[in-house]
PDB file of C-alpha atoms in Angstrom:
ATOM      1  CA  MET A   1      99.375 -69.650 136.868  1.00  0.00           C
ATOM      2  CA  GLN A   2      97.842 -68.177 133.743  1.00  0.00           C
ATOM      3  CA  LEU A   3      97.650 -64.567 135.000  1.00  0.00           C
ATOM      4  CA  LEU A   4     101.403 -64.598 135.629  1.00  0.00           C
ATOM      5  CA  LYS A   5     102.182 -66.225 132.282  1.00  0.00           C
ATOM      6  CA  ASP A   6     100.069 -63.618 130.499  1.00  0.00           C
ATOM      7  CA  LYS A   7     101.954 -60.828 132.282  1.00  0.00           C
ATOM      8  CA  ILE A   8     105.314 -62.379 131.369  1.00  0.00           C
ATOM      9  CA  MET A   9     104.277 -62.622 127.724  1.00  0.00           C
ATOM     10  CA  LYS A  10     102.968 -59.048 127.668  1.00  0.00           C
ATOM     11  CA  GLU A  11     105.712 -57.266 129.621  1.00  0.00           C
ATOM     12  CA  GLY A  12     108.669 -59.653 129.889  1.00  0.00           C
ATOM     13  CA  ASN A  13     111.757 -58.907 127.809  1.00  0.00           C
ATOM     14  CA  VAL A  14     114.184 -61.599 126.781  1.00  0.00           C
ATOM     15  CA  LEU A  15     117.772 -60.393 126.724  1.00  0.00           C
ATOM     16  CA  PRO A  16     120.827 -62.174 125.329  1.00  0.00           C
ATOM     17  CA  GLY A  17     122.330 -64.728 127.695  1.00  0.00           C
ATOM     18  CA  ASP A  18     118.996 -66.320 128.712  1.00  0.00           C
ATOM     19  CA  VAL A  19     117.984 -63.340 130.829  1.00  0.00           C
ATOM     20  CA  LEU A  20     114.276 -62.662 131.323  1.00  0.00           C
ATOM     21  CA  LYS A  21     113.700 -59.045 132.332  1.00  0.00           C
ATOM     22  CA  VAL A  22     110.491 -58.614 134.339  1.00  0.00           C
ATOM     23  CA  ASP A  23     111.344 -55.406 136.157  1.00  0.00           C
ATOM     24  CA  SER A  24     108.063 -53.754 135.111  1.00  0.00           C
ATOM     25  CA  PHE A  25     106.048 -55.981 137.477  1.00  0.00           C
ATOM     26  CA  LEU A  26     108.248 -58.158 139.719  1.00  0.00           C
ATOM     27  CA  ASN A  27     111.727 -57.020 140.647  1.00  0.00           C
ATOM     28  CA  HIS A  28     111.892 -53.252 140.241  1.00  0.00           C
ATOM     29  CA  GLN A  29     108.375 -51.938 139.815  1.00  0.00           C
ATOM     30  CA  ILE A  30     105.840 -54.222 141.508  1.00  0.00           C
ATOM     31  CA  ASP A  31     102.361 -54.977 140.215  1.00  0.00           C
ATOM     32  CA  ALA A  32     100.628 -55.206 143.595  1.00  0.00           C
ATOM     33  CA  GLU A  33      97.492 -56.896 142.261  1.00  0.00           C
ATOM     34  CA  LEU A  34      99.553 -59.540 140.489  1.00  0.00           C
ATOM     35  CA  MET A  35     101.649 -60.056 143.636  1.00  0.00           C
ATOM     36  CA  GLN A  36      98.456 -60.480 145.648  1.00  0.00           C
ATOM     37  CA  ALA A  37      97.342 -63.196 143.220  1.00  0.00           C
ATOM     38  CA  VAL A  38     100.806 -64.805 143.411  1.00  0.00           C
ATOM     39  CA  GLY A  39     100.659 -64.740 147.214  1.00  0.00           C
ATOM     40  CA  ASN A  40      97.179 -66.270 147.193  1.00  0.00           C
ATOM     41  CA  GLU A  41      98.413 -69.062 144.913  1.00  0.00           C
ATOM     42  CA  PHE A  42     101.337 -69.891 147.213  1.00  0.00           C
ATOM     43  CA  ALA A  43      99.060 -69.761 150.274  1.00  0.00           C
ATOM     44  CA  GLU A  44      96.620 -72.153 148.614  1.00  0.00           C
ATOM     45  CA  LYS A  45      99.374 -74.582 147.578  1.00  0.00           C
ATOM     46  CA  PHE A  46     100.906 -74.662 151.087  1.00  0.00           C
ATOM     47  CA  ALA A  47      97.734 -74.172 153.182  1.00  0.00           C
ATOM     48  CA  ASP A  48      98.046 -77.556 154.903  1.00  0.00           C
ATOM     49  CA  ALA A  49     101.841 -77.572 155.333  1.00  0.00           C
ATOM     50  CA  GLY A  50     101.911 -76.118 158.867  1.00  0.00           C
ATOM     51  CA  ILE A  51     103.919 -73.059 157.819  1.00  0.00           C
ATOM     52  CA  THR A  52     104.984 -70.864 160.752  1.00  0.00           C
ATOM     53  CA  LYS A  53     107.154 -68.409 158.793  1.00  0.00           C
ATOM     54  CA  ILE A  54     108.102 -67.510 155.258  1.00  0.00           C
ATOM     55  CA  LEU A  55     111.816 -67.144 154.542  1.00  0.00           C
ATOM     56  CA  THR A  56     112.997 -65.136 151.544  1.00  0.00           C
ATOM     57  CA  LEU A  57     115.918 -63.106 150.295  1.00  0.00           C
ATOM     58  CA  GLU A  58     115.998 -59.346 149.960  1.00  0.00           C
ATOM     59  CA  SER A  59     114.745 -57.697 147.920  1.00  0.00           C
ATOM     60  CA  SER A  60     112.771 -59.272 145.078  1.00  0.00           C
ATOM     61  CA  GLY A  61     111.399 -62.120 147.178  1.00  0.00           C
ATOM     62  CA  ILE A  62     109.779 -59.792 149.694  1.00  0.00           C
ATOM     63  CA  ALA A  63     106.658 -58.761 147.727  1.00  0.00           C
ATOM     64  CA  PRO A  64     105.398 -62.274 146.903  1.00  0.00           C
ATOM     65  CA  SER A  65     106.358 -63.427 150.408  1.00  0.00           C
ATOM     66  CA  VAL A  66     104.391 -60.698 152.170  1.00  0.00           C
ATOM     67  CA  MET A  67     101.332 -61.397 150.038  1.00  0.00           C
ATOM     68  CA  ALA A  68     101.491 -65.128 150.843  1.00  0.00           C
ATOM     69  CA  ALA A  69     102.102 -64.354 154.513  1.00  0.00           C
ATOM     70  CA  LEU A  70      98.959 -62.228 154.673  1.00  0.00           C
ATOM     71  CA  GLN A  71      96.919 -65.238 153.558  1.00  0.00           C
ATOM     72  CA  LEU A  72      98.775 -67.750 155.736  1.00  0.00           C
ATOM     73  CA  LYS A  73      98.782 -65.331 158.703  1.00  0.00           C
ATOM     74  CA  VAL A  74     102.484 -65.834 159.400  1.00  0.00           C
ATOM     75  CA  PRO A  75     105.504 -63.499 159.539  1.00  0.00           C
ATOM     76  CA  VAL A  76     108.060 -63.038 156.770  1.00  0.00           C
ATOM     77  CA  VAL A  77     111.768 -63.191 157.536  1.00  0.00           C
ATOM     78  CA  PHE A  78     114.121 -61.990 154.835  1.00  0.00           C
ATOM     79  CA  ALA A  79     117.795 -62.752 154.629  1.00  0.00           C
ATOM     80  CA  ARG A  80     119.843 -59.605 154.328  1.00  0.00           C
ATOM     81  CA  LYS A  81     122.625 -59.286 151.797  1.00  0.00           C
ATOM     82  CA  ARG A  82     124.431 -56.641 153.821  1.00  0.00           C
ATOM     83  CA  LYS A  83     124.982 -56.467 157.528  1.00  0.00           C
ATOM     84  CA  SER A  84     123.449 -53.479 159.237  1.00  0.00           C
ATOM     85  CA  LEU A  85     124.614 -51.717 162.388  1.00  0.00           C
ATOM     86  CA  THR A  86     121.719 -53.300 164.296  1.00  0.00           C
ATOM     87  CA  GLN A  87     122.449 -56.797 162.984  1.00  0.00           C
ATOM     88  CA  ASN A  88     126.011 -57.681 163.866  1.00  0.00           C
ATOM     89  CA  SER A  89     125.967 -60.810 166.003  1.00  0.00           C
ATOM     90  CA  ASN A  90     123.995 -64.004 166.554  1.00  0.00           C
ATOM     91  CA  LEU A  91     123.401 -64.557 162.865  1.00  0.00           C
ATOM     92  CA  TYR A  92     122.790 -67.545 160.663  1.00  0.00           C
ATOM     93  CA  SER A  93     124.777 -66.947 157.455  1.00  0.00           C
ATOM     94  CA  ALA A  94     125.382 -68.502 154.066  1.00  0.00           C
ATOM     95  CA  SER A  95     127.208 -67.533 150.900  1.00  0.00           C
ATOM     96  CA  VAL A  96     125.106 -67.171 147.728  1.00  0.00           C
ATOM     97  CA  TYR A  97     126.431 -66.703 144.206  1.00  0.00           C
ATOM     98  CA  SER A  98     124.303 -64.628 141.823  1.00  0.00           C
ATOM     99  CA  TYR A  99     124.790 -65.504 138.168  1.00  0.00           C
ATOM    100  CA  THR A 100     122.809 -62.420 137.131  1.00  0.00           C
ATOM    101  CA  LYS A 101     125.056 -60.064 139.108  1.00  0.00           C
ATOM    102  CA  GLN A 102     128.192 -62.233 138.802  1.00  0.00           C
ATOM    103  CA  GLU A 103     129.002 -61.881 142.486  1.00  0.00           C
ATOM    104  CA  SER A 104     128.802 -63.728 145.784  1.00  0.00           C
ATOM    105  CA  ASN A 105     126.911 -62.301 148.727  1.00  0.00           C
ATOM    106  CA  GLU A 106     126.939 -63.323 152.336  1.00  0.00           C
ATOM    107  CA  ILE A 107     123.295 -63.518 153.391  1.00  0.00           C
ATOM    108  CA  SER A 108     122.223 -63.552 157.012  1.00  0.00           C
ATOM    109  CA  VAL A 109     119.226 -63.847 159.317  1.00  0.00           C
ATOM    110  CA  SER A 110     119.125 -63.035 163.004  1.00  0.00           C
ATOM    111  CA  GLU A 111     118.943 -66.089 165.248  1.00  0.00           C
ATOM    112  CA  ALA A 112     116.069 -64.326 167.031  1.00  0.00           C
ATOM    113  CA  HIS A 113     113.746 -64.792 164.061  1.00  0.00           C
ATOM    114  CA  ILE A 114     114.055 -68.488 163.106  1.00  0.00           C
ATOM    115  CA  ASN A 115     114.350 -71.502 165.379  1.00  0.00           C
ATOM    116  CA  SER A 116     113.848 -75.249 165.620  1.00  0.00           C
ATOM    117  CA  HIS A 117     110.113 -74.827 166.240  1.00  0.00           C
ATOM    118  CA  ASP A 118     109.577 -73.251 162.819  1.00  0.00           C
ATOM    119  CA  THR A 119     108.272 -74.815 159.643  1.00  0.00           C
ATOM    120  CA  LEU A 120     109.389 -72.600 156.782  1.00  0.00           C
ATOM    121  CA  LEU A 121     108.136 -71.859 153.323  1.00  0.00           C
ATOM    122  CA  ILE A 122     110.949 -70.453 151.206  1.00  0.00           C
ATOM    123  CA  ILE A 123     109.784 -68.043 148.499  1.00  0.00           C
ATOM    124  CA  ASP A 124     111.848 -66.347 145.800  1.00  0.00           C
ATOM    125  CA  ASP A 125     111.182 -64.476 142.576  1.00  0.00           C
ATOM    126  CA  PHE A 126     113.392 -66.571 140.263  1.00  0.00           C
ATOM    127  CA  LEU A 127     114.870 -70.045 140.256  1.00  0.00           C
ATOM    128  CA  ALA A 128     117.680 -70.669 137.774  1.00  0.00           C
ATOM    129  CA  ASN A 129     120.712 -72.422 139.248  1.00  0.00           C
ATOM    130  CA  GLY A 130     119.247 -72.741 142.739  1.00  0.00           C
ATOM    131  CA  GLN A 131     121.978 -70.913 144.617  1.00  0.00           C
ATOM    132  CA  ALA A 132     119.673 -68.517 146.488  1.00  0.00           C
ATOM    133  CA  VAL A 133     117.418 -71.348 147.636  1.00  0.00           C
ATOM    134  CA  LEU A 134     120.434 -73.430 148.711  1.00  0.00           C
ATOM    135  CA  GLY A 135     121.648 -70.494 150.820  1.00  0.00           C
ATOM    136  CA  LEU A 136     118.230 -70.114 152.443  1.00  0.00           C
ATOM    137  CA  LEU A 137     118.076 -73.870 153.079  1.00  0.00           C
ATOM    138  CA  GLU A 138     121.496 -73.654 154.745  1.00  0.00           C
ATOM    139  CA  ILE A 139     120.181 -70.921 157.048  1.00  0.00           C
ATOM    140  CA  ALA A 140     117.079 -73.003 157.858  1.00  0.00           C
ATOM    141  CA  GLU A 141     119.313 -75.977 158.643  1.00  0.00           C
ATOM    142  CA  GLN A 142     121.550 -73.881 160.921  1.00  0.00           C
ATOM    143  CA  ALA A 143     118.409 -72.836 162.816  1.00  0.00           C
ATOM    144  CA  GLY A 144     117.141 -76.413 163.047  1.00  0.00           C
ATOM    145  CA  ALA A 145     113.931 -75.340 161.287  1.00  0.00           C
ATOM    146  CA  ALA A 146     111.923 -77.630 159.015  1.00  0.00           C
ATOM    147  CA  THR A 147     111.361 -76.578 155.402  1.00  0.00           C
ATOM    148  CA  ALA A 148     107.916 -77.480 154.059  1.00  0.00           C
ATOM    149  CA  GLY A 149     108.735 -76.398 150.528  1.00  0.00           C
ATOM    150  CA  VAL A 150     109.853 -73.759 148.096  1.00  0.00           C
ATOM    151  CA  GLY A 151     107.602 -71.344 146.220  1.00  0.00           C
ATOM    152  CA  ILE A 152     109.050 -69.800 143.069  1.00  0.00           C
ATOM    153  CA  VAL A 153     107.379 -67.100 140.998  1.00  0.00           C
ATOM    154  CA  ILE A 154     109.336 -67.833 137.784  1.00  0.00           C
ATOM    155  CA  GLU A 155     111.503 -70.899 137.245  1.00  0.00           C
ATOM    156  CA  LYS A 156     113.935 -71.190 134.364  1.00  0.00           C
ATOM    157  CA  GLY A 157     113.220 -74.845 133.692  1.00  0.00           C
ATOM    158  CA  PHE A 158     116.098 -75.118 131.218  1.00  0.00           C
ATOM    159  CA  GLN A 159     118.601 -74.347 133.986  1.00  0.00           C
ATOM    160  CA  PRO A 160     119.525 -76.943 136.641  1.00  0.00           C
ATOM    161  CA  GLY A 161     118.174 -75.390 139.861  1.00  0.00           C
ATOM    162  CA  GLY A 162     114.659 -76.810 139.852  1.00  0.00           C
ATOM    163  CA  ALA A 163     115.732 -80.355 138.998  1.00  0.00           C
ATOM    164  CA  MET A 164     118.517 -80.226 141.605  1.00  0.00           C
ATOM    165  CA  LEU A 165     116.131 -79.115 144.375  1.00  0.00           C
ATOM    166  CA  ARG A 166     113.498 -81.688 143.417  1.00  0.00           C
ATOM    167  CA  GLU A 167     116.175 -84.427 143.370  1.00  0.00           C
ATOM    168  CA  LYS A 168     116.942 -83.466 146.979  1.00  0.00           C
ATOM    169  CA  GLY A 169     113.324 -84.319 147.781  1.00  0.00           C
ATOM    170  CA  LEU A 170     112.160 -80.746 148.203  1.00  0.00           C
ATOM    171  CA  ARG A 171     108.651 -79.760 147.286  1.00  0.00           C
ATOM    172  CA  VAL A 172     109.085 -76.996 144.690  1.00  0.00           C
ATOM    173  CA  GLU A 173     106.000 -75.105 143.505  1.00  0.00           C
ATOM    174  CA  SER A 174     106.789 -72.815 140.581  1.00  0.00           C
ATOM    175  CA  LEU A 175     103.973 -70.607 139.284  1.00  0.00           C
ATOM    176  CA  ALA A 176     105.483 -70.232 135.812  1.00  0.00           C
ATOM    177  CA  ILE A 177     108.177 -72.463 134.359  1.00  0.00           C
ATOM    178  CA  ILE A 178     110.091 -71.167 131.357  1.00  0.00           C
ATOM    179  CA  GLU A 179     111.082 -74.055 129.105  1.00  0.00           C
ATOM    180  CA  SER A 180     113.106 -71.936 126.704  1.00  0.00           C
ATOM    181  CA  LEU A 181     114.222 -68.411 125.880  1.00  0.00           C
ATOM    182  CA  GLU A 182     115.780 -69.472 122.569  1.00  0.00           C
ATOM    183  CA  ASN A 183     115.684 -66.940 119.743  1.00  0.00           C
ATOM    184  CA  LEU A 184     114.570 -64.369 122.349  1.00  0.00           C
ATOM    185  CA  GLN A 185     111.147 -66.099 122.522  1.00  0.00           C
ATOM    186  CA  ILE A 186     109.446 -67.202 125.746  1.00  0.00           C
ATOM    187  CA  THR A 187     108.191 -70.799 125.830  1.00  0.00           C
ATOM    188  CA  PHE A 188     106.469 -72.166 128.947  1.00  0.00           C
ATOM    189  CA  LYS A 189     106.613 -75.680 130.312  1.00  0.00           C
ATOM    190  CA  GLU A 190     103.094 -76.765 131.207  1.00  0.00           C
ATOM    191  CA  ALA A 191     103.626 -79.089 134.169  1.00  0.00           C
ATOM    192  CA  VAL A 192     106.361 -80.506 136.336  1.00  0.00           C
ATOM    193  CA  GLU A 193     106.575 -83.789 138.193  1.00  0.00           C
ATOM    194  CA  GLN A 194     107.006 -83.426 141.944  1.00  0.00           C
TER     195      GLN A 194
END
C-alpha cells in the first residue's frame, strides 16, 4: 500500500534494535485518514471471506480494525490485556509475549462475543515474531471460530512471524512489509508469496 509506505518513510523513525517507531500516525497519535485507507484496503482484500467479526488486540490494533469493520459492516472484538471488574468470568484467554515491552500479558475475550458461528479476520498493527497473532488464534480456537485470515498494517519481514504464520497455512495480508532496518534505513519488500 503506497500511501502507507510513503507515511512510514516520511514519519517513521528507526531506532537501534530493529525498532520502527510510528507513533506519530499508528500507535500513539492516529492519522484517521490513513487508518480509513488502511481499513478500506483490508475490507477489499477480505470482502469475499465471509467475515462476521474482526478480532484484534488492545490498543494499537483497534483503529485499523474499526475502519475495516465499517466497510465490512461487522463488529470488532478486542482482546483485553488487563481484566476489568466487569470482565471476570467466562473468558477465552491466552498468554502473549511482547518483545517490544519485554513482558508477557494474559489477553482475554468474553465468551459472549465470539463463538463457533463466527468467521474472524484478525488485524494487528505490527507483525514481528507473531506472538500476538498466535494468542489471538488461540482465543479463536477456544471459541471454535474459523479464522479467514490475518491483516497486518506493518510486517517486519526480516523477523520470523510472517513466515511462521504462512507456513501454518494462514492467509496473511500485510500492507507494508519491511525487508530491512539495517543502518537505521527502511527498506521495503515489494511482494510476498501466499
